[in-house]
PDB file of C-alpha atoms in Angstrom:
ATOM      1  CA  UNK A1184       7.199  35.571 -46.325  1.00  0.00           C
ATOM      2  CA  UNK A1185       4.791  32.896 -46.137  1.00  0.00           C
ATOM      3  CA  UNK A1186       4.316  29.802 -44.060  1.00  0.00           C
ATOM      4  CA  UNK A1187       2.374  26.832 -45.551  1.00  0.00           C
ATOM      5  CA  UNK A1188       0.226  25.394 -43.119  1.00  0.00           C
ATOM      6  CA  UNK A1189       1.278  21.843 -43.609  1.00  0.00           C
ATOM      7  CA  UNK A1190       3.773  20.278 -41.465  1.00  0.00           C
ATOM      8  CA  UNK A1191       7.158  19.651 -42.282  1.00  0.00           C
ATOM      9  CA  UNK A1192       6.516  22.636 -45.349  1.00  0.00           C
ATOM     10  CA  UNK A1193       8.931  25.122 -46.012  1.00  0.00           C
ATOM     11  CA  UNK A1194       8.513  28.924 -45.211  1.00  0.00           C
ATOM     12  CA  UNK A1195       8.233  30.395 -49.095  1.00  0.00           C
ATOM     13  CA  UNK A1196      10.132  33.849 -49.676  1.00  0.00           C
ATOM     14  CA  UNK A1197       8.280  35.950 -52.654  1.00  0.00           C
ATOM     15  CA  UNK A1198      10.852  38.406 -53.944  1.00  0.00           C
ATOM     16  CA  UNK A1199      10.739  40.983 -57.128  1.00  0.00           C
ATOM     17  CA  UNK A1200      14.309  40.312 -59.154  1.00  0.00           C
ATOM     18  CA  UNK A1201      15.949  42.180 -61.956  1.00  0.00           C
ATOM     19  CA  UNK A1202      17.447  40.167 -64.895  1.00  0.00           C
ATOM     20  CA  UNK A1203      20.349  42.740 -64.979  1.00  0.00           C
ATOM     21  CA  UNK A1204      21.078  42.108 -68.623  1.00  0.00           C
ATOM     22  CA  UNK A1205      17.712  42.527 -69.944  1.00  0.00           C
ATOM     23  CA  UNK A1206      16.582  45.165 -67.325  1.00  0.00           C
ATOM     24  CA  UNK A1207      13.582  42.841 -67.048  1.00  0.00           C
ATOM     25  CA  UNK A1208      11.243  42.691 -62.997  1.00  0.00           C
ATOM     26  CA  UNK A1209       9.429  39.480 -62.071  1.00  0.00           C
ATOM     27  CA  UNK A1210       8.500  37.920 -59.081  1.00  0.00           C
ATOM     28  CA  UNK A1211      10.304  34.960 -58.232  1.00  0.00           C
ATOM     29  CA  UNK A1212       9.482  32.646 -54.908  1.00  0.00           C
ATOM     30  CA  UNK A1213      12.176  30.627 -53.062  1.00  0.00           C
ATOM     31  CA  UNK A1214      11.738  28.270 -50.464  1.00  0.00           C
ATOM     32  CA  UNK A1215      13.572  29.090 -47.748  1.00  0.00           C
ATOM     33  CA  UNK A1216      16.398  26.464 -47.906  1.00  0.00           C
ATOM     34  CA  UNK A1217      17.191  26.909 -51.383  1.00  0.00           C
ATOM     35  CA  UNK A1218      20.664  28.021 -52.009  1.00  0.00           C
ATOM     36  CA  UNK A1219      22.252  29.704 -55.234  1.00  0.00           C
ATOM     37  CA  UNK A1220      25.227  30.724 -56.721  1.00  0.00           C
ATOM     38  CA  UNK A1221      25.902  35.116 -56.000  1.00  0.00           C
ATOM     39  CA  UNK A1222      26.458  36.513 -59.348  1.00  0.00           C
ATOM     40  CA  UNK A1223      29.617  38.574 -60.183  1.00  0.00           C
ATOM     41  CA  UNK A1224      28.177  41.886 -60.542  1.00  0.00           C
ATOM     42  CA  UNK A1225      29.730  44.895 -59.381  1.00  0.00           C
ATOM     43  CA  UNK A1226      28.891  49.153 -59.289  1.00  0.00           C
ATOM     44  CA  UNK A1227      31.969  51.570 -60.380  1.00  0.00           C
ATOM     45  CA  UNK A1228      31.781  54.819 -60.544  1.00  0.00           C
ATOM     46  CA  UNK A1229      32.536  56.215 -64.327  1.00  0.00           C
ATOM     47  CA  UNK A1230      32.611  59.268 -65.798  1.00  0.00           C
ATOM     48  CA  UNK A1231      30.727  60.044 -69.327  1.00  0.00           C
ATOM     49  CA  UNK A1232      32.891  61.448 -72.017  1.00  0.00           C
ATOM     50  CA  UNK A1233      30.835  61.845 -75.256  1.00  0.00           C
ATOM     51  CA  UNK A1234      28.485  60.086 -77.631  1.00  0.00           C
ATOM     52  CA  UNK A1235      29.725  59.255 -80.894  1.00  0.00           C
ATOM     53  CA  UNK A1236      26.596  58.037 -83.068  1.00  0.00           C
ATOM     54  CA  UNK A1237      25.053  55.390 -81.576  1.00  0.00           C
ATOM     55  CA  UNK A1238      27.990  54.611 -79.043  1.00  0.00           C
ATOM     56  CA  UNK A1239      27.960  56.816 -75.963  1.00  0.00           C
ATOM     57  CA  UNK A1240      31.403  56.558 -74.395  1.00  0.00           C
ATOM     58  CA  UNK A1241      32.548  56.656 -70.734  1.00  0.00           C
ATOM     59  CA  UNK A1242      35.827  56.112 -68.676  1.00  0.00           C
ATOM     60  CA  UNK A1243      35.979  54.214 -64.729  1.00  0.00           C
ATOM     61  CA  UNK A1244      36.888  56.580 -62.200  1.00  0.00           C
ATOM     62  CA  UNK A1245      39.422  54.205 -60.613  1.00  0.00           C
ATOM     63  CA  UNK A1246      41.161  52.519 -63.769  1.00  0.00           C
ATOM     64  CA  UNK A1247      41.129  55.446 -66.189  1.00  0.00           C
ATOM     65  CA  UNK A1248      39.756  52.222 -68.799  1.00  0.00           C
ATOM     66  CA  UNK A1249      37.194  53.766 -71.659  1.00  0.00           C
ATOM     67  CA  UNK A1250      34.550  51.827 -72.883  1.00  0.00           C
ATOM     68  CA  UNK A1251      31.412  52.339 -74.657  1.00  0.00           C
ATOM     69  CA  UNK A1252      27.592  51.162 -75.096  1.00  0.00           C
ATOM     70  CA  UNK A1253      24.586  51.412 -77.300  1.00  0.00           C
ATOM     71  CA  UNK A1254      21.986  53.413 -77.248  1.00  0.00           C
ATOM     72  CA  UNK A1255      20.049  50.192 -76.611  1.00  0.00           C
ATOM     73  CA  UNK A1256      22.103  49.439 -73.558  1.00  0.00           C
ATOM     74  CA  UNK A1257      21.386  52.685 -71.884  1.00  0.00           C
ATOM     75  CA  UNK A1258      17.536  52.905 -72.605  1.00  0.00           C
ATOM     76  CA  UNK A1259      15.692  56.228 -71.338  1.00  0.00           C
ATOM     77  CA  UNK A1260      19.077  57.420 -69.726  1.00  0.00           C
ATOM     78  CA  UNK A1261      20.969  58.497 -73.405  1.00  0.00           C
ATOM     79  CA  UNK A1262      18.850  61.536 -73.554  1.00  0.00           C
ATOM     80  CA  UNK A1263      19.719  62.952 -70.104  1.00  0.00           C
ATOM     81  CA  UNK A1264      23.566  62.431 -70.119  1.00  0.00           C
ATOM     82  CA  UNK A1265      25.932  65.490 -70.331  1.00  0.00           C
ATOM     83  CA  UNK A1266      29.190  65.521 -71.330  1.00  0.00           C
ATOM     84  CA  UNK A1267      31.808  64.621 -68.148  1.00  0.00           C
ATOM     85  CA  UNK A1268      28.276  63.208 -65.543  1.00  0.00           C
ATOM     86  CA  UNK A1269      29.342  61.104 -63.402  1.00  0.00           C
ATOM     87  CA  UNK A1270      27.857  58.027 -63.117  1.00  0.00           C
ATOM     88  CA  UNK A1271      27.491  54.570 -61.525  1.00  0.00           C
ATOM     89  CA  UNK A1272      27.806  51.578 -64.133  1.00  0.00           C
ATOM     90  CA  UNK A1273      26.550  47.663 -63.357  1.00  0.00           C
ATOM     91  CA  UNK A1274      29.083  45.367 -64.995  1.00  0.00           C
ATOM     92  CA  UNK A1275      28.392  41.756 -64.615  1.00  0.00           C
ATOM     93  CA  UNK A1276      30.874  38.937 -65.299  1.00  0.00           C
ATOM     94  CA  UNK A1277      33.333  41.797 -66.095  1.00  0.00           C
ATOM     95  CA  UNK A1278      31.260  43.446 -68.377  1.00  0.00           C
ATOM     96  CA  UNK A1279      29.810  46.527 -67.956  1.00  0.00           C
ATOM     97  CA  UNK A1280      26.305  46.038 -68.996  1.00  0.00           C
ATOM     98  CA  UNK A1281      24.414  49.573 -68.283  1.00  0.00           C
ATOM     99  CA  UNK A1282      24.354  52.908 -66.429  1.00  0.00           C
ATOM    100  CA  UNK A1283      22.772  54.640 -63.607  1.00  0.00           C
ATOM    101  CA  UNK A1284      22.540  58.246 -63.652  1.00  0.00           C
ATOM    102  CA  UNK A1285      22.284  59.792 -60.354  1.00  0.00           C
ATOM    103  CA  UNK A1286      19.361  60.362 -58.385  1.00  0.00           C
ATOM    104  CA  UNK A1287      19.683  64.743 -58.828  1.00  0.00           C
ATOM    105  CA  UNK A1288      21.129  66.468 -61.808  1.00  0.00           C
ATOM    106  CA  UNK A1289      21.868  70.178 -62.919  1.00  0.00           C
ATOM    107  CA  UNK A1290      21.184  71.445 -66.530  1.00  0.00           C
ATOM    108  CA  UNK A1291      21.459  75.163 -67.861  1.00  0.00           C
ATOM    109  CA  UNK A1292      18.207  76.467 -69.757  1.00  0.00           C
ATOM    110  CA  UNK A1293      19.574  77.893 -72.771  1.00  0.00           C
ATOM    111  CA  UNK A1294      15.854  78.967 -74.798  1.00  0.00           C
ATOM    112  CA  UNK A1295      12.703  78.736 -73.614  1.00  0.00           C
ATOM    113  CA  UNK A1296       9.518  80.523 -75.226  1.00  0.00           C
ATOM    114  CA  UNK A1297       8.826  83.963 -73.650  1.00  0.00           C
ATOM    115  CA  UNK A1298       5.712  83.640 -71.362  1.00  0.00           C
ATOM    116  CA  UNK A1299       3.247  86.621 -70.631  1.00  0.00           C
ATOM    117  CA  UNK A1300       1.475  87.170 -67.643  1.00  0.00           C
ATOM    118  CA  UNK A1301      -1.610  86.465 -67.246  1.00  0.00           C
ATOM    119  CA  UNK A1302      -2.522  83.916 -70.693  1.00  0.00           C
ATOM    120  CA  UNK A1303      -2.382  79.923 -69.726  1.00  0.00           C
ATOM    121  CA  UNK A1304       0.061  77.941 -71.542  1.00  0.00           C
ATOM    122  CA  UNK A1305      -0.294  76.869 -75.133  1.00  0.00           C
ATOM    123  CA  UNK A1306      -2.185  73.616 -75.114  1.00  0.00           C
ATOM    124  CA  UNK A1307      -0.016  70.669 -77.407  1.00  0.00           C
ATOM    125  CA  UNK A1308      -1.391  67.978 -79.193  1.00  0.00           C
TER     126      UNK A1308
END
């Protein structure tokens, strides 16, 4: 918070927001009066079910509804989901615009290269 030093000035409130459609952060300031309308945005729980193509599919815990969004929707997370995750989804307006995945999850390693004791790692390029 800051407090102009002129009289009769509003206390300004410096906040980082997230456009939660295009996943975009800026910094926004308010003054400290200013009022605006809450969005309509709500976190379900739902419950990954496969990816078909592009379209990675998922059902709400509660309802039992499917639905399903792009690879564009989901960003970085489409390469760590596994089938039947739960996870928390953002829909806004009714829609559900993108995915969470959970702070912690398990996967199985099924190869790996064979290390030997003693050599370092082979260096990548």
């Amino acid at each position: 918070m800051q407090s102009p030093s002129a009289r009769g000035s509003a206390t300004l409130v410096k906040a980082r927001v997230r456009n939660v459609l295009t996943r975009a952060v800026f910094d926004k300031t308010f003054k400290s009066g200013d009022r605006f309308v809450e969005p309509d945005v709500e976190i379900r729980p739902v419950q990954f079910l496969y990816r078909d193509g592009e379209d990675f599919h998922f059902m709400d815990q509660s309802s039992f509804e499917q639905f399903h969004l792009g690879e564009a929707a989901l960003g970085g997370a489409a390469s760590w989901l596994a089938d039947g995750a739960v996870l928390r989804s953002l829909s806004f307006n009714g829609s559900v615009v993108g995915v969470d995945l959970p702070q912690f999850m398990e996967f199985e390693v099924v190869e790996t290269e064979p290390a030997v004791r003693g050599t370092p790692p082979p260096e990548r390029s």
